[in-house]
XYZ file of C-alpha atoms in Angstrom:
558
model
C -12.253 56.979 -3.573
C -11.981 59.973 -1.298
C -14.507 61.042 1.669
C -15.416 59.058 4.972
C -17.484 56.227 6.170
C -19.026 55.254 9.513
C -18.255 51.883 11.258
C -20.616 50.184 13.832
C -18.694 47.552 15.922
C -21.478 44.895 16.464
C -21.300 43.980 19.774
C -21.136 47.500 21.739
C -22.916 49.202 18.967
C -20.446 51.924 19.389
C -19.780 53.993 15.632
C -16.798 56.240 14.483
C -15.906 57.775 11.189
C -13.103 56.902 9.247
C -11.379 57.711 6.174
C -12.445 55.679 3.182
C -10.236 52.758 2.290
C -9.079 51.751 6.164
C -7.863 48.290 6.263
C -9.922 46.606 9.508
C -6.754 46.257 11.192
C -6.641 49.927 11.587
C -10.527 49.822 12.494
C -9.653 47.049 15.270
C -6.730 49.516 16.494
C -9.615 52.509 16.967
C -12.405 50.482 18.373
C -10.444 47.798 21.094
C -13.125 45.191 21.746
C -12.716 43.285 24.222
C -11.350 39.753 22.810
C -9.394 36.790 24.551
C -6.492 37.052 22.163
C -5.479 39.338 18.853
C -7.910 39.803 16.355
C -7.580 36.736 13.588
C -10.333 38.446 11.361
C -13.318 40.076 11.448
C -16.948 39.902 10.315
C -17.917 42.687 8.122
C -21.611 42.844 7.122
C -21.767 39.151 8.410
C -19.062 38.008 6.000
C -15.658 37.022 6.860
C -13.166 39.428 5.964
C -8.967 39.012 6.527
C -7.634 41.750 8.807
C -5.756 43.582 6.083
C -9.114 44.585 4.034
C -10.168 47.680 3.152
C -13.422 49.724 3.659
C -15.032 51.712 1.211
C -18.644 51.733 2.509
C -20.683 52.096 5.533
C -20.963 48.495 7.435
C -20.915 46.861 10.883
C -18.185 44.858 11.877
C -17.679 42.124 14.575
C -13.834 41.174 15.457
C -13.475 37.358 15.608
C -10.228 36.002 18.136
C -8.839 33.134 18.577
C -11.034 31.138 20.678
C -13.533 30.563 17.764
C -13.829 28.226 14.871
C -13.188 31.060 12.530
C -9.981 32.597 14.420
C -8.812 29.279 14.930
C -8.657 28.653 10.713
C -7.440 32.110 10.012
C -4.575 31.111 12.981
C -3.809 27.763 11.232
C -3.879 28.854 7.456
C -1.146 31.602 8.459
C 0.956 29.038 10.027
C 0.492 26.625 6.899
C 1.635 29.493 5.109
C 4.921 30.284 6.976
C 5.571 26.367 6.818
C 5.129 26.807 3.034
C 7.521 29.660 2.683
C 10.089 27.808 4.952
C 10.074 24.659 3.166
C 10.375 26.082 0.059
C 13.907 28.559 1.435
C 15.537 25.625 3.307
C 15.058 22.965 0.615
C 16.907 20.807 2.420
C 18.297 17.254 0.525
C 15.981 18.073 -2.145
C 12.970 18.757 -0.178
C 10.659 21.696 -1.251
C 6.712 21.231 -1.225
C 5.125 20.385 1.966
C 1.833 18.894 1.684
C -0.707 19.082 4.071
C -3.100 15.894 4.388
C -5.343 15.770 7.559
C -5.591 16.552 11.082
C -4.830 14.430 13.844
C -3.504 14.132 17.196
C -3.931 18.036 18.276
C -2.476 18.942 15.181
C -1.912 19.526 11.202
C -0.304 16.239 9.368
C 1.834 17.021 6.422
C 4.739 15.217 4.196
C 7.936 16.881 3.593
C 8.858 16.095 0.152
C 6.952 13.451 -1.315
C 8.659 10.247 -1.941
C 11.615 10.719 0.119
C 13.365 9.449 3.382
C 10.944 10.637 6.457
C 12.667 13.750 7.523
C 15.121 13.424 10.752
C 14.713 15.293 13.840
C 17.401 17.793 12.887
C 15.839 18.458 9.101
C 12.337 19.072 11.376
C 14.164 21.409 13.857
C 16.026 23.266 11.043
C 12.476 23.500 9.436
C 11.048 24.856 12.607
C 14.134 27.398 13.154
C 13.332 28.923 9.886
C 9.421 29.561 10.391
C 10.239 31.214 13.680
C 12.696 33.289 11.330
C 10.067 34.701 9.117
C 7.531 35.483 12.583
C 9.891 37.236 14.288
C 10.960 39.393 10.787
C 6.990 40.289 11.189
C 6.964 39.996 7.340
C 3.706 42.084 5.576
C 1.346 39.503 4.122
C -0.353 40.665 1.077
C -2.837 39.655 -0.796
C -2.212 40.180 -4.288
C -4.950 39.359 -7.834
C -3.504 38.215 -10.524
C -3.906 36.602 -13.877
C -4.923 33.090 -13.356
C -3.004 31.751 -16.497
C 0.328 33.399 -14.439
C -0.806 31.666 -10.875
C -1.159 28.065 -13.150
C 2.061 28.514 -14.380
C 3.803 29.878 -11.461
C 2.678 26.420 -9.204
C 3.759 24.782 -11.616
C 7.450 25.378 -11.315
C 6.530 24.314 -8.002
C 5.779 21.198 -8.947
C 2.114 22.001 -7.525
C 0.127 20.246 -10.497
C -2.799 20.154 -8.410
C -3.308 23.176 -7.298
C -2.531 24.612 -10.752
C -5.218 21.976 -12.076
C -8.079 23.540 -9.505
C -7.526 26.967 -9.919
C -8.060 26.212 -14.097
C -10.991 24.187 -13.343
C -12.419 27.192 -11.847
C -12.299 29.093 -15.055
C -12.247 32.548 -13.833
C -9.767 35.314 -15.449
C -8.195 36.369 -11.919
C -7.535 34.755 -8.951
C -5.643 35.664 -5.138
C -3.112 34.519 -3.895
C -0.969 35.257 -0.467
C 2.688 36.632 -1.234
C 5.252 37.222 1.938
C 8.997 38.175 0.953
C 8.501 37.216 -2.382
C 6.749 33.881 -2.285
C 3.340 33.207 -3.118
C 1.064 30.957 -2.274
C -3.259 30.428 -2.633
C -4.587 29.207 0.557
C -8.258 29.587 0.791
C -9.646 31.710 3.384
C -8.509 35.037 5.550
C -4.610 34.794 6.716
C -3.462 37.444 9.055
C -2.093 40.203 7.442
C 1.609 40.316 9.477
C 3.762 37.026 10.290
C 4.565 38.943 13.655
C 0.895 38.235 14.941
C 1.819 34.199 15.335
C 2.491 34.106 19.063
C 3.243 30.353 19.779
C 3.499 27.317 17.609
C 5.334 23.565 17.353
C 6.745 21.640 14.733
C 7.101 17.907 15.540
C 8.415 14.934 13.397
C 5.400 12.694 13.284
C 4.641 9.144 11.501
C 6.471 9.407 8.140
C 6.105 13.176 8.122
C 5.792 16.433 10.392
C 2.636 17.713 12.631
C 2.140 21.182 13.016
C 0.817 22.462 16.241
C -1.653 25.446 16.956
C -1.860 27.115 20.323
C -4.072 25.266 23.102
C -7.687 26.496 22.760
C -7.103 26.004 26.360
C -4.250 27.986 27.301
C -3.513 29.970 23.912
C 0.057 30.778 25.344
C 1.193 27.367 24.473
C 0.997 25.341 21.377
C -0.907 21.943 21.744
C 0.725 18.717 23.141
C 0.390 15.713 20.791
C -1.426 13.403 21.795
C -1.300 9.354 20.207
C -4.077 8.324 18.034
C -2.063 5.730 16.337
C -5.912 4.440 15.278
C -6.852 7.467 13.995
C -4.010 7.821 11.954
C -4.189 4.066 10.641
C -7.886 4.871 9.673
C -7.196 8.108 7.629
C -4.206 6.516 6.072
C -5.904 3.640 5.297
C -8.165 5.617 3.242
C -5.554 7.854 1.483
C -3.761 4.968 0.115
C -7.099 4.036 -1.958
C -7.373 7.618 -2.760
C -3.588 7.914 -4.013
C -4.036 4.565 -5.967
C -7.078 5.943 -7.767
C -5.220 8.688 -8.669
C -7.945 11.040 -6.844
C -6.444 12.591 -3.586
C -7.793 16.241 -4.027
C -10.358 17.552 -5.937
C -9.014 18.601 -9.057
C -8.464 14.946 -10.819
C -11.951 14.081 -8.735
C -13.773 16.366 -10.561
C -12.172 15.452 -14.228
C -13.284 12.248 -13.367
C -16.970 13.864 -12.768
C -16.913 16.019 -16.218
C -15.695 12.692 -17.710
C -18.342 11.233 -16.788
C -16.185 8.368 -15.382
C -17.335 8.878 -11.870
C -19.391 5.652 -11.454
C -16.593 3.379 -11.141
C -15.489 6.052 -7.780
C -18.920 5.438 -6.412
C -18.917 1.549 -6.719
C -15.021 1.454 -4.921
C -15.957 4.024 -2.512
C -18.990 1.974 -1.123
C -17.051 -1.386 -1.771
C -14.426 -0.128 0.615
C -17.114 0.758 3.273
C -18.163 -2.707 2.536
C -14.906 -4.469 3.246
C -14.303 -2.432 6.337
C -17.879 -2.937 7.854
C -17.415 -7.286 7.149
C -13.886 -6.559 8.910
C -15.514 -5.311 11.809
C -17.965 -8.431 12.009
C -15.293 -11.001 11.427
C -13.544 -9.634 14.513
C -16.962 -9.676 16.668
C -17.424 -12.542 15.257
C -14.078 -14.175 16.376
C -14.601 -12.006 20.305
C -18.034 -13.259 20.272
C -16.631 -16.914 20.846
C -14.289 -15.438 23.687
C -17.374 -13.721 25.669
C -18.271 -10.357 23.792
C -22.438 -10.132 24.077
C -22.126 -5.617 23.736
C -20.661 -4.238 20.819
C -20.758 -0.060 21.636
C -20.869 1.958 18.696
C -19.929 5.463 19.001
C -18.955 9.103 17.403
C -19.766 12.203 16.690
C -22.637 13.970 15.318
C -23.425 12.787 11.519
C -20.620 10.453 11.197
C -23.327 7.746 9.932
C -23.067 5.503 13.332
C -26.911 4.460 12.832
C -26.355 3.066 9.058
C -23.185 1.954 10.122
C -25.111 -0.168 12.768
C -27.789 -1.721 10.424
C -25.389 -2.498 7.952
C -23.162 -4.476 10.847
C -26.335 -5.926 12.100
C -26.597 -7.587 8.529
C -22.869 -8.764 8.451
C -23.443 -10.047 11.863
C -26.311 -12.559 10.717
C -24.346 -13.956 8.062
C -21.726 -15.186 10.467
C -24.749 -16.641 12.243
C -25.103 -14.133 15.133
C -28.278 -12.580 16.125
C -27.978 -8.750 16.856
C -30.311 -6.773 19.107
C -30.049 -3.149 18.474
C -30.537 -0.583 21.321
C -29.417 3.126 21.171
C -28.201 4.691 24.444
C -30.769 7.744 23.994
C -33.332 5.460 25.765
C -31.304 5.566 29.069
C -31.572 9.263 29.877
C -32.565 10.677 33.154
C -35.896 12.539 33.013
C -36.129 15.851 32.192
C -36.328 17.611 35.548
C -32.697 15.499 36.451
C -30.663 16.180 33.228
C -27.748 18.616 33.735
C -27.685 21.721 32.999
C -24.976 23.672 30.683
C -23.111 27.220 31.619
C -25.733 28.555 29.899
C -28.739 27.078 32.089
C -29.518 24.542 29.239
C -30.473 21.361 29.651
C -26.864 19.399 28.475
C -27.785 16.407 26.420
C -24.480 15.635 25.440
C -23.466 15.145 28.917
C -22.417 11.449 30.162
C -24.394 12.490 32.895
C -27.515 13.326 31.218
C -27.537 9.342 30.990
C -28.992 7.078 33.853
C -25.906 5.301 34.578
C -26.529 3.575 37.258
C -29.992 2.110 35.586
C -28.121 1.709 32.320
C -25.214 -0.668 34.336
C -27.709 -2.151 36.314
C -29.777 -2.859 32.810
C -26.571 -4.489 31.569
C -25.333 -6.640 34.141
C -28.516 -8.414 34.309
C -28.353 -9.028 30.629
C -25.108 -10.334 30.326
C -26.175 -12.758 33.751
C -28.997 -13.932 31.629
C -32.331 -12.708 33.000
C -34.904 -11.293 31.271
C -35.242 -7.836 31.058
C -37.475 -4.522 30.715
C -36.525 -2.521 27.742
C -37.043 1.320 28.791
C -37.888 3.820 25.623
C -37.306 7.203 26.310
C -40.255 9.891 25.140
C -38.928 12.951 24.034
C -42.605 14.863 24.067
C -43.025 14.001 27.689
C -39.132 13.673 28.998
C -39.616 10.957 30.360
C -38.413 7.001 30.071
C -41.664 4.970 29.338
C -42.080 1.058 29.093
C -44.111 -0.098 26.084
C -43.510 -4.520 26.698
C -40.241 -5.090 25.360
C -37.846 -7.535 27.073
C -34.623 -9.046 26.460
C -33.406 -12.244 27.151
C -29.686 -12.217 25.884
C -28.763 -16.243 24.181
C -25.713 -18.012 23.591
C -26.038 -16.987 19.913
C -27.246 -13.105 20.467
C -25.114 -9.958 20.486
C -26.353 -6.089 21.666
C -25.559 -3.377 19.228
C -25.673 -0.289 21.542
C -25.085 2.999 19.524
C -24.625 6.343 21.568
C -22.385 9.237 21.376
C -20.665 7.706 25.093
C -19.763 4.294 24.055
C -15.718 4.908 24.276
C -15.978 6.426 27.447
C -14.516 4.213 29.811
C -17.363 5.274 32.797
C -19.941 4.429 30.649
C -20.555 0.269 32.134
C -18.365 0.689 35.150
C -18.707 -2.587 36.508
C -19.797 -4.606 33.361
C -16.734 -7.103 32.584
C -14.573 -5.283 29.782
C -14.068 -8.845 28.443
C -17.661 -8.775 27.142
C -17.476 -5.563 25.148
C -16.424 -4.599 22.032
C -16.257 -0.814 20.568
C -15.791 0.951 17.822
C -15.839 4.288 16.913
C -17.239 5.509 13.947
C -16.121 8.777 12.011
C -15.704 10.619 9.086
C -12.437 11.473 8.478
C -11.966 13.011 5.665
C -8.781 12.025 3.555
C -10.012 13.982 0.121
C -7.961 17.266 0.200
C -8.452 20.279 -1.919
C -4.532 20.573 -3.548
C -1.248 19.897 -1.421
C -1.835 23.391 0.978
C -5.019 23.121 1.677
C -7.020 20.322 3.168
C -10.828 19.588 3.834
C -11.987 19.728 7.729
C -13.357 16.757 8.453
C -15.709 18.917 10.615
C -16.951 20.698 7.452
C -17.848 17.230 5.925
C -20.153 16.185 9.021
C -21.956 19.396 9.169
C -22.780 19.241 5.518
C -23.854 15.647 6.171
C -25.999 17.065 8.958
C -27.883 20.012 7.253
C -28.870 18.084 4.492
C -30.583 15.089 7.010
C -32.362 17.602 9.477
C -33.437 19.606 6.407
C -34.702 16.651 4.038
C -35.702 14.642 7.218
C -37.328 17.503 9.961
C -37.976 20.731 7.753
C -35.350 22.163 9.691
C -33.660 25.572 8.263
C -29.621 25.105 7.270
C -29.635 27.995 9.865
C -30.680 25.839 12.594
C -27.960 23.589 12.166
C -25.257 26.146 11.608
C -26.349 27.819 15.071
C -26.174 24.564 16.820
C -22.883 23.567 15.224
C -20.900 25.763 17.458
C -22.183 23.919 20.999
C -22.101 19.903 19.057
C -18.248 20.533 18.743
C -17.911 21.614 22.158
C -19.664 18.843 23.615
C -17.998 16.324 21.049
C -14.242 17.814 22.426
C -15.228 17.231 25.696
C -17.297 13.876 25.485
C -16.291 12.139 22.237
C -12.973 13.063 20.947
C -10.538 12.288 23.944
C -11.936 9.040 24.315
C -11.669 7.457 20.454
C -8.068 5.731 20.939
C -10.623 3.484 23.191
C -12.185 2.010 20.330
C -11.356 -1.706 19.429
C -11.608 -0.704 15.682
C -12.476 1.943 13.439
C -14.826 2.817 11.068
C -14.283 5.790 8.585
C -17.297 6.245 6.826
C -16.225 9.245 4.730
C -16.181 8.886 0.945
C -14.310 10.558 -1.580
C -16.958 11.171 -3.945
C -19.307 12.588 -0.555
C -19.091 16.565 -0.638
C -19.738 16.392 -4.463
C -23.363 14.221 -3.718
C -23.700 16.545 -0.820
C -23.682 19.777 -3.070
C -26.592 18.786 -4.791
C -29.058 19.028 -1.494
C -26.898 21.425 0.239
C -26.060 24.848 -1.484
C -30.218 25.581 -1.969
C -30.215 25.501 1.795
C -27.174 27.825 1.986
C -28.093 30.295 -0.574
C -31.812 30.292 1.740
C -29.676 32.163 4.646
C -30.251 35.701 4.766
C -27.117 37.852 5.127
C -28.759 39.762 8.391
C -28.490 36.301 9.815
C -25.467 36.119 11.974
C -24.785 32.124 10.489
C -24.601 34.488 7.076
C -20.550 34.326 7.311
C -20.436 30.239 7.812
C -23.229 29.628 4.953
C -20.955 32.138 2.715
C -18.012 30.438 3.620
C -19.283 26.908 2.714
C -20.770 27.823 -0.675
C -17.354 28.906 -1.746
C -16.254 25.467 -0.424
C -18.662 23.865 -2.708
C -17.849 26.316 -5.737
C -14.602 23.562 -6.065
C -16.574 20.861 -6.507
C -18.291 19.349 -9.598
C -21.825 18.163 -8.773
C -22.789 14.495 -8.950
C -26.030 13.043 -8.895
C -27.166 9.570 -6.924
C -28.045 6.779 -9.901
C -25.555 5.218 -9.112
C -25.039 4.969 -5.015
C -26.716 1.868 -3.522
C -29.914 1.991 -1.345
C -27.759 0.710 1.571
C -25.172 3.618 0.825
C -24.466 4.992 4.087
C -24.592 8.746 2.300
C -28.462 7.587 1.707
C -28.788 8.825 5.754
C -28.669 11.935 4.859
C -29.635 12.226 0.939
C -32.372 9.938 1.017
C -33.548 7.015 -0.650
C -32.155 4.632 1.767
C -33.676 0.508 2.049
C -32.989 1.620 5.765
C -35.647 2.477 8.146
C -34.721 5.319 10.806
């Protein structure tokens, strides 16, 4: 297609002509925005686009670095990529595949040939040597389409069975795929278009496997430091072992099991394992109940299902023959007029210090002494904490349940005995991957979770939750996230049968999002996440299903 086309870079507004068919690396190269890092990708008529596209038509176009969500996947799927590729040259005592299963501890957990010998620090450095090969040969990424009958075949001789199962479920006649110095690979979403343009990385031996490590958000010079979340890990493992024993770790086998329609039984297991974990939780409150506990704090990020999770203890709880008093943190903040402000001059509700701390300790000590006390409830019309007649007097045979985003952080009851609390920290991690190179973000999960409640539940838009989705995971890095190794146990309250309940409720809402709207490219990008799945509907999930939260029909009142 000969002639020219005009560009409009969003942010400056500035245009220029170019010949039709530039690739938006070329683009990037004529306009220079101003970015913290290189371009990852870039945002072409609100959609996200890899840097090595081409233009044929008019269009506006934002460049997206580093520092974001988006640059930070496009970052990550190039170095899972490279990994790939190296694994599969060095094939070292019989290992090949790599297989990627979750994140944790600052970084990317994966398995180095399944079934054999954790690898040893030398096998790991080797491994490492050999991806820093390929980014310094600056090797042209391509993105190649071809048959999808060849791609099946091709991961199979891989030994990639379920990846080669997904991309038949999908049914479609051609699919793309990634290909660097001859090897190919389909990870889904942009990659950058040269292996030059990875500036910093590490490769650790971790657990039974290796972690790979991004560049700091931080300080994007250096990769990330691992940090220990020995819990975390126990929690998402704990989880994959059900998931490998059911034969269901990615989604391919999940959603035979769907078509089948064998999918019941998946439910049933799913919620029994919640079950098991939840009367876990109370048998050890239980037992630290006769050694002094009287505050269980129950924390975690946005949508991980903390309030169901705290009804459902409250019931476990009373058949062990403890009385639970529920309170939620939320009815401790300052007024209005004293809650702290953000960089951007708004008010900064996820704060610790948007709390009345000193009140809330105060509140506390007094309790656990034995007095009887004023509970406060906060009005959110008026900002302001009201009294309405409740009091507390805490007795020999009575627990609090305090839920609240700051219940691991250790400043929270400064002052209150640690003897007499017990927390736990409820998430959803997400063990359910999508094939062996490409997991699910557990992120993803909780803001599907989250769009489907504030839509069903408050007529909100799914664009008001993707535009606030941005600032919850800043405030839950700085607030939530550091502080979860604090927890006495976990909870994981993801299920592997969630995203394909979720769907249902979930892609009307996307497909509602206009493509002028600048949450266009995250909507897009989650309704080809959901294309994967197979939808299920809810017959057969309990009315004390934690999923009910969000979907509905729950015997809970919130």
């Amino acid at each position: 297609m000969n002639g020219q086309i005009t560009i409009t870079e969003r942010i400056t507004k500035e245009k220029l002509t170019f010949e039709c068919g530039v690739t938006l690396i070329d683009v990037y190269e004529a306009f220079r925005p101003d970015l913290k890092s290189l371009p990852m990708n870039a945002k072409v008529n609100n959609i996200t686009r890899p840097l090595n596209r081409r233009l044929y038509r008019n269009c506006t176009v934002e460049f997206i670095d580093y520092t974001t969500d988006s640059g930070f996947r496009t970052y990550v799927r190039t170095l899972a990529l490279i990994l790939g590729k190296a694994a599969q040259e060095l094939a070292l005592n019989g290992r090949g595949n790599v297989v990627f299963e979750h994140a944790v501890s600052n970084g990317y957990y994966c398995v180095w040939g399944k079934g054999l010998p954790t690898p040893t620090h030398d096998e790991v450095k080797q491994l490492k040597e050999k991806m820093q090969a390929i980014i310094e040969n600056d090797h042209t990424i391509h993105t190649l389409r071809i048959p999808t009958e060849e791609a099946v075949e091709y991961l199979k001789t891989l030994g990639r069975d379920s990846s080669a199962a997904l991309l038949a479920q999908k049914g479609r006649c051609y699919v793309d795929s990634y290909e660097v110095d001859g090897y190919q690979d389909f990870i889904y979403g942009s990659v950058l278009p040269r292996t030059g343009m990875i500036w910093t990385f590490d490769l650790v031996p971790y657990e039974e496997g290796l972690l790979l490590l991004p560049p700091d958000p931080e300080d994007i010079s250096r990769p990330q430091k691992v940090i220990s979340q020995p819990k975390a890990f126990k929690a998402f493992h704990g989880h994959l072992s059900l998931l490998k024993s059911l034969g269901v770790e990615d989604i391919a086998p999940l959603n035979q099991r769907i078509r089948d329609g064998k999918y019941a039984e998946l439910i049933t297991i799913a919620e029994a394992m919640q079950e098991k974990q939840i009367a876990d939780i109370a048998e050890e409150i239980t037992r630290r109940h006769a050694d002094g506990v009287r505050i269980v704090l129950v924390a975690g990020p946005s949508s991980s299902g903390k309030t169901t999770f705290s009804k459902r203890l409250h019931t476990h709880l009373q058949i062990n023959l403890i009385k639970p008093y529920a309170l939620s943190l939320d009815d401790f903040f300052l007024d209005r007029e004293s809650t702290p402000r953000d960089e951007k001059g708004d008010y900064d509700f996820e704060s610790l210090y948007a709390l009345d701390l000193p009140y809330l300790r105060e509140t506390m000590t007094r309790i656990l002494s034995g007095q009887r006390v004023q509970i406060p409830t906060f009005d959110f019309i008026s900002g302001s904490r009201i009294f309405r007649g409740e009091e507390i007097e805490l007795k020999e045979e009575e627990i609090l349940i305090i839920e609240g985003i700051h219940g691991l952080n250790p400043d929270l009851l400064q002052g209150v005995p640690d003897s007499s609390i017990f927390r736990v920290y409820v998430s959803a991690l997400t063990t359910l991957s999508m094939d062996e190179h490409n997991w699910i973000s557990t992120s993803d999960n909780r803001l599907l979770r989250r769009m489907v409640r504030d839509s069903k539940f408050r007529g909100a838009p799914a664009t008001k939750s993707l535009k606030m989705w941005a600032d919850v995971r800043r405030g839950e890095r700085k607030w939530i996230f550091p502080y979860q190794e604090n927890a006495d146990m976990m909870f994981n309250s993801a299920m592997l049968y969630e995203i394909a309940a979720l769907k249902v409720q979930a892609e009307p809402l996307l497909l509602q999002v206009k493509e002028s709207d600048p949450c266009y490219s995250e909507a897009h990008r989650l309704l080809k996440f959901l294309q994967f799945f197979e939808p299920i509907t809810y017959n057969h999930m309990p009315p004390t299903s934690l999923l009910r939260e969000f979907l509905g029909g729950s015997s809970f009142t919130y």
